[in-house]
Protein backbone atom coordinates (compact mmCIF):
# COMPACT_ATOMS: atom_id res chain seq x y z
CA MET A 1 34.40 5.64 -12.90
CA ASN A 2 37.85 4.63 -13.69
CA ALA A 3 37.12 0.55 -13.53
CA PRO A 4 40.04 -1.30 -11.27
CA VAL A 5 43.16 -2.66 -12.93
CA ILE A 6 43.86 -5.00 -10.02
CA GLU A 7 41.28 -6.18 -7.94
CA ALA A 8 41.56 -8.14 -4.50
CA ARG A 9 39.60 -9.65 -2.14
CA GLY A 10 40.01 -11.76 1.29
CA LEU A 11 43.43 -12.35 -0.07
CA GLU A 12 45.16 -14.67 2.96
CA LYS A 13 48.00 -16.84 2.24
CA ARG A 14 49.37 -19.78 5.23
CA PHE A 15 52.42 -21.84 5.33
CA GLY A 16 50.74 -24.46 7.52
CA PRO A 17 50.08 -22.79 10.85
CA VAL A 18 51.68 -19.35 10.04
CA VAL A 19 49.48 -16.85 8.48
CA ALA A 20 51.41 -14.65 6.14
CA LEU A 21 49.00 -12.51 4.88
CA ALA A 22 45.40 -12.22 5.71
CA GLY A 23 41.97 -10.32 4.89
CA VAL A 24 44.03 -7.98 1.95
CA ASP A 25 41.40 -6.17 -0.34
CA LEU A 26 42.65 -4.00 -2.95
CA ASP A 27 40.95 -1.68 -5.93
CA LEU A 28 43.70 -0.17 -7.87
CA PRO A 29 42.99 1.90 -10.83
CA ARG A 30 44.95 2.51 -14.24
CA GLY A 31 48.01 5.03 -13.35
CA CYS A 32 48.15 4.07 -9.73
CA VAL A 33 51.15 3.73 -7.17
CA LEU A 34 50.71 1.84 -4.38
CA ALA A 35 53.92 1.54 -2.06
CA VAL A 36 53.18 -1.52 0.22
CA VAL A 37 55.73 -0.48 3.32
CA GLY A 38 56.39 -2.91 6.66
CA PRO A 39 58.70 -4.43 9.00
CA ASN A 40 60.50 -7.71 7.84
CA GLY A 41 57.89 -10.40 7.64
CA ALA A 42 55.02 -7.87 7.47
CA GLY A 43 53.82 -9.74 4.52
CA LYS A 44 54.88 -7.54 1.47
CA THR A 45 56.62 -10.05 -0.82
CA THR A 46 53.74 -12.42 -0.13
CA LEU A 47 51.40 -9.93 -1.40
CA LEU A 48 53.59 -9.08 -4.58
CA ARG A 49 53.91 -13.03 -5.48
CA LEU A 50 50.09 -13.30 -5.29
CA LEU A 51 49.34 -10.79 -7.32
CA ALA A 52 51.75 -11.77 -9.97
CA GLY A 53 50.53 -15.37 -9.71
CA LEU A 54 53.77 -16.90 -8.62
CA ALA A 55 51.98 -18.13 -5.75
CA ARG A 56 48.14 -19.23 -5.09
CA PRO A 57 46.37 -17.53 -2.34
CA THR A 58 44.92 -20.03 0.60
CA ARG A 59 41.74 -18.07 0.24
CA GLY A 60 40.40 -15.02 -1.51
CA TRP A 61 40.94 -14.02 -5.37
CA VAL A 62 42.86 -11.57 -7.88
CA ARG A 63 41.54 -10.23 -10.80
CA LEU A 64 43.71 -8.33 -13.10
CA GLU A 65 41.53 -6.11 -15.70
CA GLY A 66 38.38 -8.62 -14.41
CA VAL A 67 40.65 -11.64 -15.63
CA ALA A 68 41.54 -13.82 -12.93
CA ARG A 69 45.41 -13.18 -12.47
CA GLY A 70 46.56 -16.95 -13.01
CA ARG A 71 45.83 -17.00 -16.51
CA ARG A 72 48.23 -16.79 -19.38
CA GLU A 73 46.87 -13.62 -20.89
CA ALA A 74 46.88 -11.61 -17.32
CA ARG A 75 50.00 -13.08 -16.27
CA ARG A 76 51.39 -11.28 -19.84
CA ARG A 77 50.34 -8.10 -18.88
CA ILE A 78 52.45 -7.85 -15.69
CA GLY A 79 56.13 -7.07 -15.24
CA PHE A 80 57.46 -8.25 -11.92
CA ILE A 81 61.14 -7.09 -10.13
CA GLY A 82 62.01 -9.10 -7.52
CA HIS A 83 64.47 -8.50 -4.63
CA ALA A 84 66.47 -11.22 -6.37
CA THR A 85 67.29 -10.25 -9.77
CA PHE A 86 67.33 -14.12 -11.19
CA LEU A 87 69.66 -13.04 -13.95
CA TYR A 88 71.43 -15.50 -16.43
CA PRO A 89 74.97 -14.75 -14.71
CA ALA A 90 76.88 -16.44 -17.96
CA LEU A 91 74.45 -14.34 -20.39
CA THR A 92 75.78 -10.82 -21.11
CA ALA A 93 73.40 -8.04 -20.51
CA ARG A 94 72.17 -7.86 -24.32
CA GLU A 95 71.20 -11.87 -24.28
CA ASN A 96 69.13 -11.84 -20.72
CA LEU A 97 67.11 -8.87 -22.20
CA LEU A 98 66.67 -10.47 -25.83
CA PHE A 99 65.85 -14.05 -23.82
CA ALA A 100 63.14 -12.23 -21.89
CA ALA A 101 61.88 -10.36 -24.80
CA ARG A 102 61.41 -13.47 -27.15
CA LEU A 103 59.81 -15.53 -24.52
CA TYR A 104 57.45 -12.62 -24.10
CA GLY A 105 56.95 -12.56 -28.44
CA VAL A 106 58.12 -8.95 -28.41
CA SER A 107 58.01 -7.88 -32.14
CA ASP A 108 61.62 -6.31 -32.35
CA PRO A 109 63.58 -7.98 -29.52
CA ALA A 110 66.84 -6.52 -29.93
CA GLY A 111 65.66 -2.87 -30.34
CA ARG A 112 63.22 -3.30 -27.09
CA ALA A 113 66.95 -4.36 -25.80
CA GLU A 114 68.71 -1.65 -26.77
CA ALA A 115 66.03 0.91 -25.57
CA LEU A 116 66.42 -0.68 -22.00
CA LEU A 117 70.04 -0.80 -21.92
CA ALA A 118 70.43 3.14 -22.68
CA ARG A 119 67.52 3.97 -20.65
CA GLN A 120 69.25 2.08 -17.58
CA GLY A 121 72.80 3.32 -18.36
CA LEU A 122 74.12 0.12 -19.32
CA ALA A 123 74.52 0.16 -22.94
CA GLN A 124 78.33 0.56 -22.56
CA VAL A 125 78.59 -2.81 -20.93
CA ALA A 126 75.85 -4.72 -22.49
CA ASP A 127 78.29 -7.34 -23.87
CA GLN A 128 79.66 -8.49 -20.05
CA PRO A 129 78.32 -11.36 -18.59
CA ALA A 130 75.77 -10.04 -15.83
CA GLY A 131 77.28 -12.24 -13.40
CA SER A 132 80.50 -10.14 -13.77
CA PHE A 133 77.64 -7.17 -12.38
CA SER A 134 77.63 -5.21 -9.22
CA ARG A 135 74.56 -5.21 -6.85
CA GLY A 136 73.48 -2.06 -8.50
CA MET A 137 74.04 -2.79 -11.90
CA ALA A 138 72.54 -6.21 -12.03
CA GLN A 139 69.42 -4.39 -10.01
CA ARG A 140 69.05 -2.01 -12.71
CA LEU A 141 69.18 -4.95 -15.59
CA ALA A 142 66.73 -7.01 -13.38
CA ILE A 143 64.56 -3.65 -13.63
CA ALA A 144 65.08 -3.48 -17.51
CA ARG A 145 64.37 -7.15 -18.15
CA GLY A 146 60.91 -6.58 -16.24
CA LEU A 147 59.98 -3.85 -18.66
CA VAL A 148 61.04 -5.62 -21.56
CA HIS A 149 57.35 -6.58 -22.49
CA ASP A 150 55.94 -3.40 -21.99
CA PRO A 151 53.37 -4.67 -19.25
CA GLN A 152 50.49 -2.43 -18.24
CA VAL A 153 50.99 -3.83 -14.17
CA VAL A 154 54.18 -3.31 -12.60
CA LEU A 155 55.31 -5.35 -9.45
CA LEU A 156 58.50 -4.42 -7.33
CA ASP A 157 60.06 -5.49 -4.81
CA GLU A 158 62.63 -3.41 -2.84
CA PRO A 159 63.90 -2.54 -6.41
CA PHE A 160 65.92 0.48 -4.76
CA THR A 161 68.35 -2.34 -3.00
CA GLY A 162 71.96 -1.74 -3.90
CA LEU A 163 71.15 1.46 -6.61
CA ASP A 164 73.32 4.50 -6.06
CA ARG A 165 72.08 7.76 -5.64
CA PRO A 166 71.46 8.32 -9.47
CA ALA A 167 70.34 4.75 -10.40
CA ALA A 168 67.70 5.29 -7.42
CA ASP A 169 66.86 8.79 -8.83
CA ARG A 170 66.48 7.36 -12.18
CA LEU A 171 64.15 4.69 -11.07
CA ASP A 172 62.17 7.37 -9.02
CA ALA A 173 61.65 9.19 -12.78
CA GLN A 174 60.86 5.96 -14.34
CA LEU A 175 57.91 5.42 -11.65
CA ARG A 176 56.90 8.51 -12.26
CA ASN A 177 56.65 8.08 -16.00
CA LEU A 178 55.05 4.39 -15.64
CA ARG A 179 52.34 6.17 -13.98
CA THR A 180 51.83 9.16 -16.43
CA GLU A 181 52.16 6.59 -19.19
CA GLY A 182 48.93 5.00 -17.02
CA ARG A 183 50.61 1.88 -15.88
CA THR A 184 49.52 0.65 -12.52
CA CYS A 185 52.45 -0.16 -9.94
CA VAL A 186 52.52 -1.60 -6.69
CA LEU A 187 56.29 -0.81 -4.99
CA ALA A 188 57.05 -2.61 -1.72
CA THR A 189 59.84 -0.81 -0.04
CA HIS A 190 61.49 -0.02 3.38
CA ASP A 191 62.41 3.37 1.83
CA LEU A 192 59.47 5.68 3.59
CA ALA A 193 60.80 8.66 1.99
CA ARG A 194 60.99 7.43 -1.70
CA ALA A 195 57.22 5.60 -1.36
CA ALA A 196 55.87 8.53 -0.08
CA ALA A 197 57.59 10.61 -2.92
CA VAL A 198 56.52 8.36 -6.15
CA ALA A 199 52.99 6.79 -4.89
CA ASP A 200 49.48 8.29 -4.63
CA ARG A 201 48.53 5.45 -2.36
CA ALA A 202 50.01 3.47 0.61
CA LEU A 203 49.39 0.03 2.78
CA VAL A 204 51.20 -0.12 6.00
CA LEU A 205 51.28 -4.33 6.75
CA SER A 206 51.97 -5.60 10.04
CA ARG A 207 52.24 -9.45 10.58
CA GLY A 208 50.34 -10.04 7.39
CA ARG A 209 47.35 -7.32 8.10
CA VAL A 210 46.48 -4.08 6.28
CA ALA A 211 47.58 -1.65 9.65
CA HIS A 212 47.35 1.46 7.56
CA ALA A 213 46.11 2.76 4.35
CA ALA A 214 46.84 6.03 2.77
CA GLU A 215 45.23 7.40 -0.19
CA GLY A 216 46.12 10.99 -2.29
CA ALA A 217 49.52 12.69 -3.51
CA PRO A 218 51.71 13.61 -2.30
CA LEU A 219 51.81 11.14 0.67
CA VAL A 220 52.55 12.63 3.95
CA GLY A 221 56.00 10.98 4.78
CA GLU A 222 55.54 12.04 8.59
CA THR A 223 52.10 10.15 8.62
CA LEU A 224 53.26 7.01 6.83
CA GLU A 225 56.54 6.98 9.03
CA ARG A 226 54.22 7.35 12.16
CA ALA A 227 52.05 4.69 10.88
CA TYR A 228 55.59 1.96 9.48
CA LEU A 229 57.09 2.56 13.71
CA ALA A 230 53.57 1.58 15.04
CA ALA A 231 53.79 -1.53 12.66
CA VAL A 232 57.23 -2.08 13.78
CA ASP A 233 56.28 -1.91 17.57
CA GLY A 234 53.29 -4.44 16.96
CA SER A 235 55.59 -6.63 15.17
CA ALA A 236 57.86 -7.07 18.29
């Protein structure tokens, strides 16, 4: 049996009377890419924040390889790439990566930073401040920072936002490489075509609940689109 890398049971998150997420269960094995789709307000970002340990569930629990996700040893195995880049705008691209690498105790921060800058096509602008970057360049740098400590689990919240076609294709290839390397990825996105292309599992969320679940690579894009449209209609 391929033991789950991510386990979640009965995940619920409330903000006062508002239910952002309710009753979500997950069993994600090593090398799985899960796409989480749904309309705005469906609970996608909330789910990722709970998996990352950035928020506490109102009910339920999350474990990463059997370890409660709030513990430091579990958090170090997670790379989180949010919709907002959270880069330090006054620092250069290289300095942003070096800072993150040192925080995680990466053994060769400079070497790791250079490798990721090259992989993201940012080597030529490595010494420019991140605050001068376009949205797409900043997103590529944020992706590099999320991978700087070589995490086992990678959580991505709308990572294709602001990327041009070559950069989006590069991210597609990275996601496939991460799966081949045995990483477990959770991808929240509105891009159904890319979700179907890179993921082997999918959840459609509507009002914080699972409206549709699919498994098996490749996912059928038409089925995913129909479930998504039904979720949109149900959230209106």
